[in-house]
Coordinates of C-alpha atoms (C1' of nucleotides) in Angstrom, one line a residue:
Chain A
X11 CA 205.8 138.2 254.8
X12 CA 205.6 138.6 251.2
X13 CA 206.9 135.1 249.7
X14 CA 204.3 132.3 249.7
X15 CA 207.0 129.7 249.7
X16 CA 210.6 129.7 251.0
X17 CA 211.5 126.7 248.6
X18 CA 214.3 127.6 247.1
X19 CA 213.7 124.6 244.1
X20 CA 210.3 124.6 243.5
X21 CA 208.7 121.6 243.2
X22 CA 206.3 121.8 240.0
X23 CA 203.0 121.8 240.9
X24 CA 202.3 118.5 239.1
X25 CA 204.9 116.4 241.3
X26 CA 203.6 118.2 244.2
X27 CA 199.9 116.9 243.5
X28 CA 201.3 113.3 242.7
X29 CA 202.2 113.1 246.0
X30 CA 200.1 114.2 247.6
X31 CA 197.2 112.3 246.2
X32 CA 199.4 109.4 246.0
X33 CA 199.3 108.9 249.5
X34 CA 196.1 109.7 250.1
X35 CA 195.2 106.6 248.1
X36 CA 197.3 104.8 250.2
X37 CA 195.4 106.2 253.4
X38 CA 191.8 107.1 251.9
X39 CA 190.6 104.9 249.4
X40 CA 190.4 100.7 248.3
X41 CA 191.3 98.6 245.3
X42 CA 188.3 99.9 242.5
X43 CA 187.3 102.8 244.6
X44 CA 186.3 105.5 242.0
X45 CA 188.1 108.7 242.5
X46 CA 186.1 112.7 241.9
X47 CA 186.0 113.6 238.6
X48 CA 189.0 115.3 237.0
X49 CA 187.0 118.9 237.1
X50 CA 186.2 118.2 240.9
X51 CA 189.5 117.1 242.0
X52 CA 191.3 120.1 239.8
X53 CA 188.7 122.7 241.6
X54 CA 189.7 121.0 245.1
X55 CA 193.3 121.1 244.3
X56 CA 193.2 124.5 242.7
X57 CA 194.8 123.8 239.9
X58 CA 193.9 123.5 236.1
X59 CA 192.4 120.5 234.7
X60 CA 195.7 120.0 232.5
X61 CA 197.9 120.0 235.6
X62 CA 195.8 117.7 237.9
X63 CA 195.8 115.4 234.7
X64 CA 199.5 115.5 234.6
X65 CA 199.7 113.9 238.0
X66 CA 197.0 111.2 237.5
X67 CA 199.0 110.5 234.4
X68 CA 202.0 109.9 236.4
X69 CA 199.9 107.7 238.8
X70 CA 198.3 105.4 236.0
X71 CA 202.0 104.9 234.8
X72 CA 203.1 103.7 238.1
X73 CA 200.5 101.6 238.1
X74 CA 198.2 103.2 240.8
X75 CA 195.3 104.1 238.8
X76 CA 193.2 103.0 236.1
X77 CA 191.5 105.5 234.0
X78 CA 188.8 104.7 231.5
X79 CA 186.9 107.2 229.8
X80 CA 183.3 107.3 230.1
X81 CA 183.5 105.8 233.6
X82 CA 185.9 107.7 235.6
X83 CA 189.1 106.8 237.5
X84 CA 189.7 103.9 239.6
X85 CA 192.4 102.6 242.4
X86 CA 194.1 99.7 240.3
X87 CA 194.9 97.0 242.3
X88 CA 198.6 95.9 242.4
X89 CA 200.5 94.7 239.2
X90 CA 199.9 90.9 238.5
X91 CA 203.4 89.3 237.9
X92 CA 203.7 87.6 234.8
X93 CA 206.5 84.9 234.8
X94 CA 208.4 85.7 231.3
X95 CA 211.8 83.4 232.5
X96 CA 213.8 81.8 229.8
X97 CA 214.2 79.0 231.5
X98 CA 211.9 76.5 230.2
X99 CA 214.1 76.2 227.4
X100 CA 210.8 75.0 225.1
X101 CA 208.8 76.4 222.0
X102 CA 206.1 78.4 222.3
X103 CA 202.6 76.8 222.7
X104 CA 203.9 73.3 224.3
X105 CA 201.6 72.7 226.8
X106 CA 200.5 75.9 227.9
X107 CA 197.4 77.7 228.8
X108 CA 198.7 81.0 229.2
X109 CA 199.3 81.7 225.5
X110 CA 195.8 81.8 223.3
X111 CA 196.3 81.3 219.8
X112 CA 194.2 83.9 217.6
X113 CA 195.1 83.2 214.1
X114 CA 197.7 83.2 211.7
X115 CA 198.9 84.4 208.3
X116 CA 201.8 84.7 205.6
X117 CA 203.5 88.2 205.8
X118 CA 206.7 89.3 206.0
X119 CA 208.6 90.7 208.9
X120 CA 209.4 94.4 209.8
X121 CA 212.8 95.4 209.2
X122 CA 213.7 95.3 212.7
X123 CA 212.3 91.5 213.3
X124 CA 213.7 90.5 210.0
X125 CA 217.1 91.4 211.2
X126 CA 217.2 89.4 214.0
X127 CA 216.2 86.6 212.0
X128 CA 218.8 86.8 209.6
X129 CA 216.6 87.3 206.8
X130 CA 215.5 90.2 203.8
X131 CA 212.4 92.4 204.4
X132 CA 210.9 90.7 201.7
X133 CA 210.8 87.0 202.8
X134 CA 207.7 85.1 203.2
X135 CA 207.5 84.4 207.0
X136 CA 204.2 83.1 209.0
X137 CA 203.1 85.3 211.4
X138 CA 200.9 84.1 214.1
X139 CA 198.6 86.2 216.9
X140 CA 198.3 85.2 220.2
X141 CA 197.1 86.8 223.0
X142 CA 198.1 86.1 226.9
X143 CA 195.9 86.2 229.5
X144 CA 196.1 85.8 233.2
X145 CA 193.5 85.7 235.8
X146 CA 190.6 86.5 232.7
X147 CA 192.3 89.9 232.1
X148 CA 194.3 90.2 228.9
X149 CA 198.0 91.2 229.7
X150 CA 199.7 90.6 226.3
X151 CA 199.5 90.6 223.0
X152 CA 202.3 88.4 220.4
X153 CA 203.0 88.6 217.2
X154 CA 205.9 85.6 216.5
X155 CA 207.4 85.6 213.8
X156 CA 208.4 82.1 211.7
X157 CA 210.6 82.5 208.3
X158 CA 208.9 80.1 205.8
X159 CA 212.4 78.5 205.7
X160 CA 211.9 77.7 209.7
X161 CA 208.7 75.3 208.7
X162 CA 209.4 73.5 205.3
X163 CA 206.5 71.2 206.2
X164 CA 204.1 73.9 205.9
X165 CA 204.8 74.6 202.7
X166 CA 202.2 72.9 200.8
X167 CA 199.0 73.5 203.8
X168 CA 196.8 75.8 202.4
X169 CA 194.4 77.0 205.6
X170 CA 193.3 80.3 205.4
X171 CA 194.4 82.7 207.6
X172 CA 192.8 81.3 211.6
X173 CA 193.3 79.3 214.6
X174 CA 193.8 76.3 213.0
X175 CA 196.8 77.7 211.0
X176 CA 198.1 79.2 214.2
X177 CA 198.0 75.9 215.4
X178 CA 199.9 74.4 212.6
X179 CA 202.6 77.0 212.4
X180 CA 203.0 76.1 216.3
X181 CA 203.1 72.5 216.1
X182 CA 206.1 72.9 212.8
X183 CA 208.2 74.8 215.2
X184 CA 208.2 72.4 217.8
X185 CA 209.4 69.7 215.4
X186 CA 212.7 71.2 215.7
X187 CA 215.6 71.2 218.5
X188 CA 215.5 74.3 220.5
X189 CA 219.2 75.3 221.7
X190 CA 218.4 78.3 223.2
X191 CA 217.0 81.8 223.6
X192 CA 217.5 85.3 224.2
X193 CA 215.1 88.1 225.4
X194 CA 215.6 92.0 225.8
X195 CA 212.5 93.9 227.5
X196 CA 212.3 97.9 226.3
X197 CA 209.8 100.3 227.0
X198 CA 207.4 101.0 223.8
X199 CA 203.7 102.4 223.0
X200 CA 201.2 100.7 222.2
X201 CA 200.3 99.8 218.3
X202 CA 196.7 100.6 217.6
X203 CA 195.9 96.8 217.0
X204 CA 197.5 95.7 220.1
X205 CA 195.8 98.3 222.3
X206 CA 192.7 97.0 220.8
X207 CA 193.7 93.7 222.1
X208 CA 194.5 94.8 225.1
X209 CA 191.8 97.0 226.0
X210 CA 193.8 100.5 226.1
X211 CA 194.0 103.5 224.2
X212 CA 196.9 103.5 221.1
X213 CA 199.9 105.1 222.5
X214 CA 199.4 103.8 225.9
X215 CA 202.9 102.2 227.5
X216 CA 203.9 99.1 227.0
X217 CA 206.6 96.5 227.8
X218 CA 208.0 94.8 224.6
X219 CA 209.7 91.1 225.1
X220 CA 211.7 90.5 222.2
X221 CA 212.4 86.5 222.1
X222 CA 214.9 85.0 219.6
X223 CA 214.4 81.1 219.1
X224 CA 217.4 79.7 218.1
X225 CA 218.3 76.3 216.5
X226 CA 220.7 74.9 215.0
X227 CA 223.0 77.7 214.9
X228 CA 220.6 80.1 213.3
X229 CA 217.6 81.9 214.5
X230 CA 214.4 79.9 213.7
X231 CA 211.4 82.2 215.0
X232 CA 211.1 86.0 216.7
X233 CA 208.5 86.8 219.0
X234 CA 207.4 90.0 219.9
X235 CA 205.1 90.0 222.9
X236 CA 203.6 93.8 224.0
X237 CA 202.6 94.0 227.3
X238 CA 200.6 96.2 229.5
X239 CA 203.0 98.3 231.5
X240 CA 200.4 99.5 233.7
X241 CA 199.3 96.3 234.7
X242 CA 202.2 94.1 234.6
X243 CA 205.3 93.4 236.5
X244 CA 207.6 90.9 234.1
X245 CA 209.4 88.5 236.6
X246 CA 212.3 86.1 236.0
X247 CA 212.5 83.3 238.1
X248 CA 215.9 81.4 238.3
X249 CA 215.8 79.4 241.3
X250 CA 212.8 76.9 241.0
X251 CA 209.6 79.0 240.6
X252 CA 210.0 81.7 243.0
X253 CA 207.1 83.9 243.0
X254 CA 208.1 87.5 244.1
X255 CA 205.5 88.9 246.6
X256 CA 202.8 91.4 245.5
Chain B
X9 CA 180.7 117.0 199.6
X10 CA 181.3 118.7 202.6
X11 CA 182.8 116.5 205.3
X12 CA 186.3 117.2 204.9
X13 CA 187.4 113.0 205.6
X14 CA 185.6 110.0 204.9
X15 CA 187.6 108.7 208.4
X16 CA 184.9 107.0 210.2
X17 CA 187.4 106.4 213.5
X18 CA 189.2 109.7 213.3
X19 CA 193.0 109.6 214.2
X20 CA 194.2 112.0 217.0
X21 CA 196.2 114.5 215.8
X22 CA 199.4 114.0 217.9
X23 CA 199.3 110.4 217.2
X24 CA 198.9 111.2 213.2
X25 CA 202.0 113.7 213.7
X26 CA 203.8 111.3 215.6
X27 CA 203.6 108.8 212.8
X28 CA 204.4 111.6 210.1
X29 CA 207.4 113.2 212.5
X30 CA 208.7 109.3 213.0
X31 CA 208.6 108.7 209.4
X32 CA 210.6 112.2 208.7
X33 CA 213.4 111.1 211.1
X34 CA 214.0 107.8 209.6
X35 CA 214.3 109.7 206.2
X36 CA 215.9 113.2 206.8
X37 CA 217.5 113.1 209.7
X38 CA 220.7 111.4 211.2
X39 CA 221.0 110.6 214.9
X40 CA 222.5 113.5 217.0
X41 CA 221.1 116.0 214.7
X42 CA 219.0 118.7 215.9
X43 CA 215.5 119.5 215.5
X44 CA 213.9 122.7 214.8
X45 CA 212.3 123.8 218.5
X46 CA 208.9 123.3 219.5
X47 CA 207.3 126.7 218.8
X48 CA 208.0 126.4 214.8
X49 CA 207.1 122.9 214.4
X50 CA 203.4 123.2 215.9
X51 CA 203.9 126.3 213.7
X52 CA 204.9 124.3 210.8
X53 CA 202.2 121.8 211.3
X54 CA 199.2 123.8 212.1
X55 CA 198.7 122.8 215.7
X56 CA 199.0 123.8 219.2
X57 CA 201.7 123.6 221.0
X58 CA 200.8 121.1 223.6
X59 CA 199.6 118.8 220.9
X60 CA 203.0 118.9 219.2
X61 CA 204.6 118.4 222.6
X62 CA 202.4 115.2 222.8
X63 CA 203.8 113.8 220.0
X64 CA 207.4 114.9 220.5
X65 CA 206.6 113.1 224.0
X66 CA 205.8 109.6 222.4
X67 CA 208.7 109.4 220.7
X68 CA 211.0 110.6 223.5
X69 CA 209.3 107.7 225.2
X70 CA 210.0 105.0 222.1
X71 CA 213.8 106.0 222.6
X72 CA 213.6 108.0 219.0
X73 CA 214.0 111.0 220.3
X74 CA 215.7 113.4 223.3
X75 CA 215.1 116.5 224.6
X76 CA 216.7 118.5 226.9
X77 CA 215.7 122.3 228.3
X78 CA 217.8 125.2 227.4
X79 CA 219.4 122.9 224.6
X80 CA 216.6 121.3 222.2
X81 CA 215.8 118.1 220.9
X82 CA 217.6 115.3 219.3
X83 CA 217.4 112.1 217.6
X84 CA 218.3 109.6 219.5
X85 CA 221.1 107.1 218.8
X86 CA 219.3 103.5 219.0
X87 CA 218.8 102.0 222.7
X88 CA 221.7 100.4 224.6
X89 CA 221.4 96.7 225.5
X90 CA 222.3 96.3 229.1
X91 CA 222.8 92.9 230.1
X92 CA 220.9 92.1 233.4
X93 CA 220.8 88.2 233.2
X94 CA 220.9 85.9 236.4
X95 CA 223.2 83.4 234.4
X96 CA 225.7 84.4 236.3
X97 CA 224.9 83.6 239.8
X98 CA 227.0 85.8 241.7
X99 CA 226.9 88.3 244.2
X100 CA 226.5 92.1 243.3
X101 CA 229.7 94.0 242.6
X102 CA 232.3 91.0 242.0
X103 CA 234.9 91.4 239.6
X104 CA 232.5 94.0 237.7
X105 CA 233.3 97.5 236.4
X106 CA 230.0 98.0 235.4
X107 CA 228.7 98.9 238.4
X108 CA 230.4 102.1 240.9
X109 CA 230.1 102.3 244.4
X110 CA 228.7 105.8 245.3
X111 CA 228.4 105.3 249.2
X112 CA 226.4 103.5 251.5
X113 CA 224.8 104.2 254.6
X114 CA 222.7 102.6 257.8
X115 CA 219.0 102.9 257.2
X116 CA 215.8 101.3 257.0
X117 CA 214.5 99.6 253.9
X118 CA 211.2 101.1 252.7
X119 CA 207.8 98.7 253.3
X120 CA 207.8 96.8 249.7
X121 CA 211.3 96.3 250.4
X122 CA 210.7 95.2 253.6
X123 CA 208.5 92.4 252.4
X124 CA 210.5 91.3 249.8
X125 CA 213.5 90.9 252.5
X126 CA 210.8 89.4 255.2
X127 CA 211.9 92.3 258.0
X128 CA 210.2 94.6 259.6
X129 CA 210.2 98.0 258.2
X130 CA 212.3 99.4 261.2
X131 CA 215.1 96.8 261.0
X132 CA 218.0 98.1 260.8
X133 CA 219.8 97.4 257.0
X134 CA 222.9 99.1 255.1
X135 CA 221.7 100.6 252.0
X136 CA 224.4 100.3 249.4
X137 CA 224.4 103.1 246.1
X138 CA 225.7 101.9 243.0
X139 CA 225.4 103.3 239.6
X140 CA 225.6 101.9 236.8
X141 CA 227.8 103.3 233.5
X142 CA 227.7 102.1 230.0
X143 CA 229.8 103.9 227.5
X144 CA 230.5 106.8 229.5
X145 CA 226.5 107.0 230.3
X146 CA 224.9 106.6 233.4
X147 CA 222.2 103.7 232.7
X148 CA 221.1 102.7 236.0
X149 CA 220.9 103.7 239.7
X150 CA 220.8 101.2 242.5
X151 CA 219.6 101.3 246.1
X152 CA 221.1 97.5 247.0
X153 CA 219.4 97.1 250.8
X154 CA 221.3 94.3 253.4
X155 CA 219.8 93.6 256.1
X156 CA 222.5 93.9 259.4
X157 CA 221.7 90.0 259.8
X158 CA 222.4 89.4 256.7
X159 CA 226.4 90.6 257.4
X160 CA 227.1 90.3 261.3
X161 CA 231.1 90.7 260.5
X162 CA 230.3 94.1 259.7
X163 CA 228.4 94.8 263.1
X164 CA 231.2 96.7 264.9
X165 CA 232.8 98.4 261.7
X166 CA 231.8 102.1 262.4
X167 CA 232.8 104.1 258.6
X168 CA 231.4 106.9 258.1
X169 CA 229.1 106.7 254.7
X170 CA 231.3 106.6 251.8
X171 CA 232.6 104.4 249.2
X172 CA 234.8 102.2 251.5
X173 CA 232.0 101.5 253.5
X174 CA 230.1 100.2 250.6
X175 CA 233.1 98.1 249.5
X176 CA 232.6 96.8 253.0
X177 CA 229.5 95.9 252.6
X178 CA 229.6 94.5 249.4
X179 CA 232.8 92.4 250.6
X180 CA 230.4 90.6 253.8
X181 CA 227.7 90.0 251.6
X182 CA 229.9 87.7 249.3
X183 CA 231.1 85.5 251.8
X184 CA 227.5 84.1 251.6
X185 CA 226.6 81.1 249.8
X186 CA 224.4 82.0 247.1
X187 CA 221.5 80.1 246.1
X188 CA 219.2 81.9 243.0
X189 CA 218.1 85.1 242.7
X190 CA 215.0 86.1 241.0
X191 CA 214.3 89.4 239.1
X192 CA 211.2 91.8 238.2
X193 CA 211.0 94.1 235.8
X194 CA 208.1 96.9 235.8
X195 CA 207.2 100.4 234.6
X196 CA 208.1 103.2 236.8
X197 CA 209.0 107.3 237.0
X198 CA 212.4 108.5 238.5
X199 CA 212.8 109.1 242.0
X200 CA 214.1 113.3 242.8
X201 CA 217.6 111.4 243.4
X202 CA 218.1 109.0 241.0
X203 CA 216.3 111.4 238.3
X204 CA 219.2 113.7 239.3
X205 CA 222.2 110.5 239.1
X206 CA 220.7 109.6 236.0
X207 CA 220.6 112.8 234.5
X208 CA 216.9 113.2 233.4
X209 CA 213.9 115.4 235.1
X210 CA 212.0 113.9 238.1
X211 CA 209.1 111.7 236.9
X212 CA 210.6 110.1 233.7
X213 CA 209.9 106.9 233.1
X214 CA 212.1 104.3 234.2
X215 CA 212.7 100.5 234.5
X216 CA 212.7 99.3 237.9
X217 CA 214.8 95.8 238.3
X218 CA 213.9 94.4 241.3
X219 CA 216.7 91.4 242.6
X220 CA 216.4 89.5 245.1
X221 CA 219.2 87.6 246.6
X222 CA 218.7 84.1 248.1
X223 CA 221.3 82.6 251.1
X224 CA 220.6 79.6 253.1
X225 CA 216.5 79.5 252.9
X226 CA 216.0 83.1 252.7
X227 CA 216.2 86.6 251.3
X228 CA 219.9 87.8 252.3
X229 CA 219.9 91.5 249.8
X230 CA 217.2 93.1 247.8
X231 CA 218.6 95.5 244.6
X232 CA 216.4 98.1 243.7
X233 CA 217.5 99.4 239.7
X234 CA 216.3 102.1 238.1
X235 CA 217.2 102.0 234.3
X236 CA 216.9 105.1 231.8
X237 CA 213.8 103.4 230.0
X238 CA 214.4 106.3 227.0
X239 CA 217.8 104.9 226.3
X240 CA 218.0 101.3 227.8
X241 CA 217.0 98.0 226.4
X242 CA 217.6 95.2 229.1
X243 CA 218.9 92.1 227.9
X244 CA 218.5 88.6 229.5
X245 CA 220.9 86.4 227.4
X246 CA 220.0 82.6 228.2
X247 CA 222.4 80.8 225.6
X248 CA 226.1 82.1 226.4
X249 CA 226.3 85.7 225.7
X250 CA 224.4 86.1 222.6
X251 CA 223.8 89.8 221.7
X252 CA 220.8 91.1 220.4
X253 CA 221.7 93.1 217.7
X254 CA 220.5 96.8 218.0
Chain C
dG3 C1' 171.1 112.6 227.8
dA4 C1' 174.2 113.3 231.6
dG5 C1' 178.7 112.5 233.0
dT6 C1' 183.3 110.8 232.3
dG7 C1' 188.0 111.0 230.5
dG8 C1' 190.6 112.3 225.9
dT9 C1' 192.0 115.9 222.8
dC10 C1' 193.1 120.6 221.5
dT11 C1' 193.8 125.6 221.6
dA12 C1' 196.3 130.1 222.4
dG13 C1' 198.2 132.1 225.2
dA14 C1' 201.7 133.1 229.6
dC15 C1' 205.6 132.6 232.5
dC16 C1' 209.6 129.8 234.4
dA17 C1' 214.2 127.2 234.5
dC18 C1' 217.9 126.1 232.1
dT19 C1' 221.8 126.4 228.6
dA20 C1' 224.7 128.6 225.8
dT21 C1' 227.1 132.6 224.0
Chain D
dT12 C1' 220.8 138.0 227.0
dA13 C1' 218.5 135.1 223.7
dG14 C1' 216.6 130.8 222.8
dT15 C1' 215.2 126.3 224.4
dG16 C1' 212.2 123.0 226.6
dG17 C1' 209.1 122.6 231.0
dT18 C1' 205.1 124.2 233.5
dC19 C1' 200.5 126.1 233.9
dT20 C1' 196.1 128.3 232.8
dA21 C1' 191.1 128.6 231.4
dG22 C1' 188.7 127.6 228.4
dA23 C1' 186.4 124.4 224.3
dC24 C1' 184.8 120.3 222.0
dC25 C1' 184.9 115.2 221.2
dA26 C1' 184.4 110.1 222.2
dC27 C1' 182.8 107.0 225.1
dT28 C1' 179.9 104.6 228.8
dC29 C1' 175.8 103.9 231.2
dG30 C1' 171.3 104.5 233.1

DNA sequence: GAGTGGTCTAGACCACTAT
DNA sequence: TAGTGGTCTAGACCACTCG
């Protein structure tokens, strides 16, 4: 007797815990069944609070649960695809419900975005919110870029900032020929704006969809879309629609 | 006087030294360069520990920073596109050198596999490993599951697990007609084995790419990807080749 | 106001890497 | 063996939601 455990590589207590209540959701509990409280399950466990957090953490990122503070913690159901193919080949905003236009106004681009569009940190580009939303739950949250240059047309509307900008800055772009477009996906954390959008705490992890329009040879709008990791799976479809299964 | 900030939505602290931490590497600090260790920067700043840790742990998760025990922490050279577009159309593992066959093995495919391949979770189905290696880095693991229907001419072949086997595999599965595939990308934390392949601690986050292979009206392979989400950006060119820049 | 998750502290010890 | 990041504890207080 003596040792507890005859692991030779412990397993840290954390990962251990994961597990463990990992499959017990599978087993014990339904989609939006409320879990015990953190101090409960920590006291059934036998662990600290911080380490029983550290699993649930690991949990929420995997998209198992949901945690909200003031209610409690709840069995998230499984993630909603959201179809993010390139192979529309079309603007943004052309017939589409998925995209909500919020509003719109001049800026200029962080250094990152202005790079890809080929232009300095200092030029004037439009930059319109939208917000996408699938099944009445918001998923993602846009901020597109449009160099000035992109929408000559727009040079002499005057709307302040709002929807009806949005709207205009949209309906510009679409004026031109689209010859194509790339997209990279990277994890990020959430901006404090866009987790207000999206109904999560800043910091919280996020998928970022980098889009480059191009047209004629040149790189007409960037669009930056964050969306909820937690939530989400990003599919791309290449034969037909293909919906992958839940 | 007396209330020591006018800050009506007070800031955390980590996500305030975050910010002040990401500012101090754009400006002082080149990539590869070493940062002084955790116990005299909470020092330095006038916190805790664990609340420097929380902000060292953001980064680490935006790709801006790595750390490794025994060693210390790093700033991180900018994220690696990895191209994973279906433009190609063609089966895994022909005429590539970015992906190496590790071995293979007869097994069963685990239940969300299962669905995705429409078998039942006891079918029998060789499970292919691959990794992936980008300048000299391991980027990506890959459990690549065929079903035994799916590659009959491989039925009495009796290899021992091992690369040629997988060759084998890989070989069968391309005499197949292929019709699309279709992709998913989601959030999720390293696997005990590919954590270990891919040279990070169990649990970090990762990007799972989920393919699925389509042959003659149904599912014929299902990859499973795990990408280094701390050092990877995935790329899905759709006009030629075009390269995001970094 | 009661109850929840979120933040923060000040320690301790462990596993790993390099010298 | 010294120094690093990783794990863990036992508290405390705060911000939020809801009855």
């Amino acid at each position: 007797m003596g040792t507890t455990q005859l692991e030779s590589v412990p397993e840290p207590k954390y990962w251990h815990l994961k597990t463990v209540i990992g499959e017990a959701l599978d087993s014990d509990f339904a989609v939006g069944e409320i879990l015990p409280n953190e101090r409960e399950l920590a006291a059934r466990f036998g662990v600290a609070r911080a380490t029983l957090r550290q699993a649930l953490e690991q949990l929420e990122l995997e998209g198992r649960l949901q945690r909200r503070r003031g209610v409690g913690t709840t069995v998230a159901p499984p993630r909603v695809g959201v179809d993010v193919s390139t192979t529309q080949h079309t603007w943004p905003g052309v017939g589409e419900d998925t995209w909500q236009s919020v509003d719109s106004a001049a800026g200029t681009a962080p250094a990152a975005v202005a790079r890809l569009l080929e232009i300095t940190a200092d030029e004037p580009v439009h930059v319109v919110r939208r917000l996408r939303v699938t099944e009445g739950q918001p998923v993602a949250a846009e901020l597109l870029y449009v160099p000035s240059g992109s929408v000559p047309g727009l040079g002499a509307v005057e709307v302040p900032g709002g929807v009806d900008r949005a709207r205009s800055v949209l309906r510009e772009l679409q004026r031109l020929a689209l010859d194509g477009q790339d997209r990279s996906v990277e994890l990020g954390s959430a901006r404090a704006d866009d987790a207000r959008e999206l109904d999560r705490l800043p910091g919280a992890p996020v998928l970022v969809v980098t889009t480059r329009y191009l047209s004629e040879g040149g790189t007409a709008a960037v669009s930056v879309a964050t969306y909820r990791a937690d939530t989400c799976k990003l599919t791309f479809g290449d034969s037909g629609e293909m919906v992958m299964a839940s």
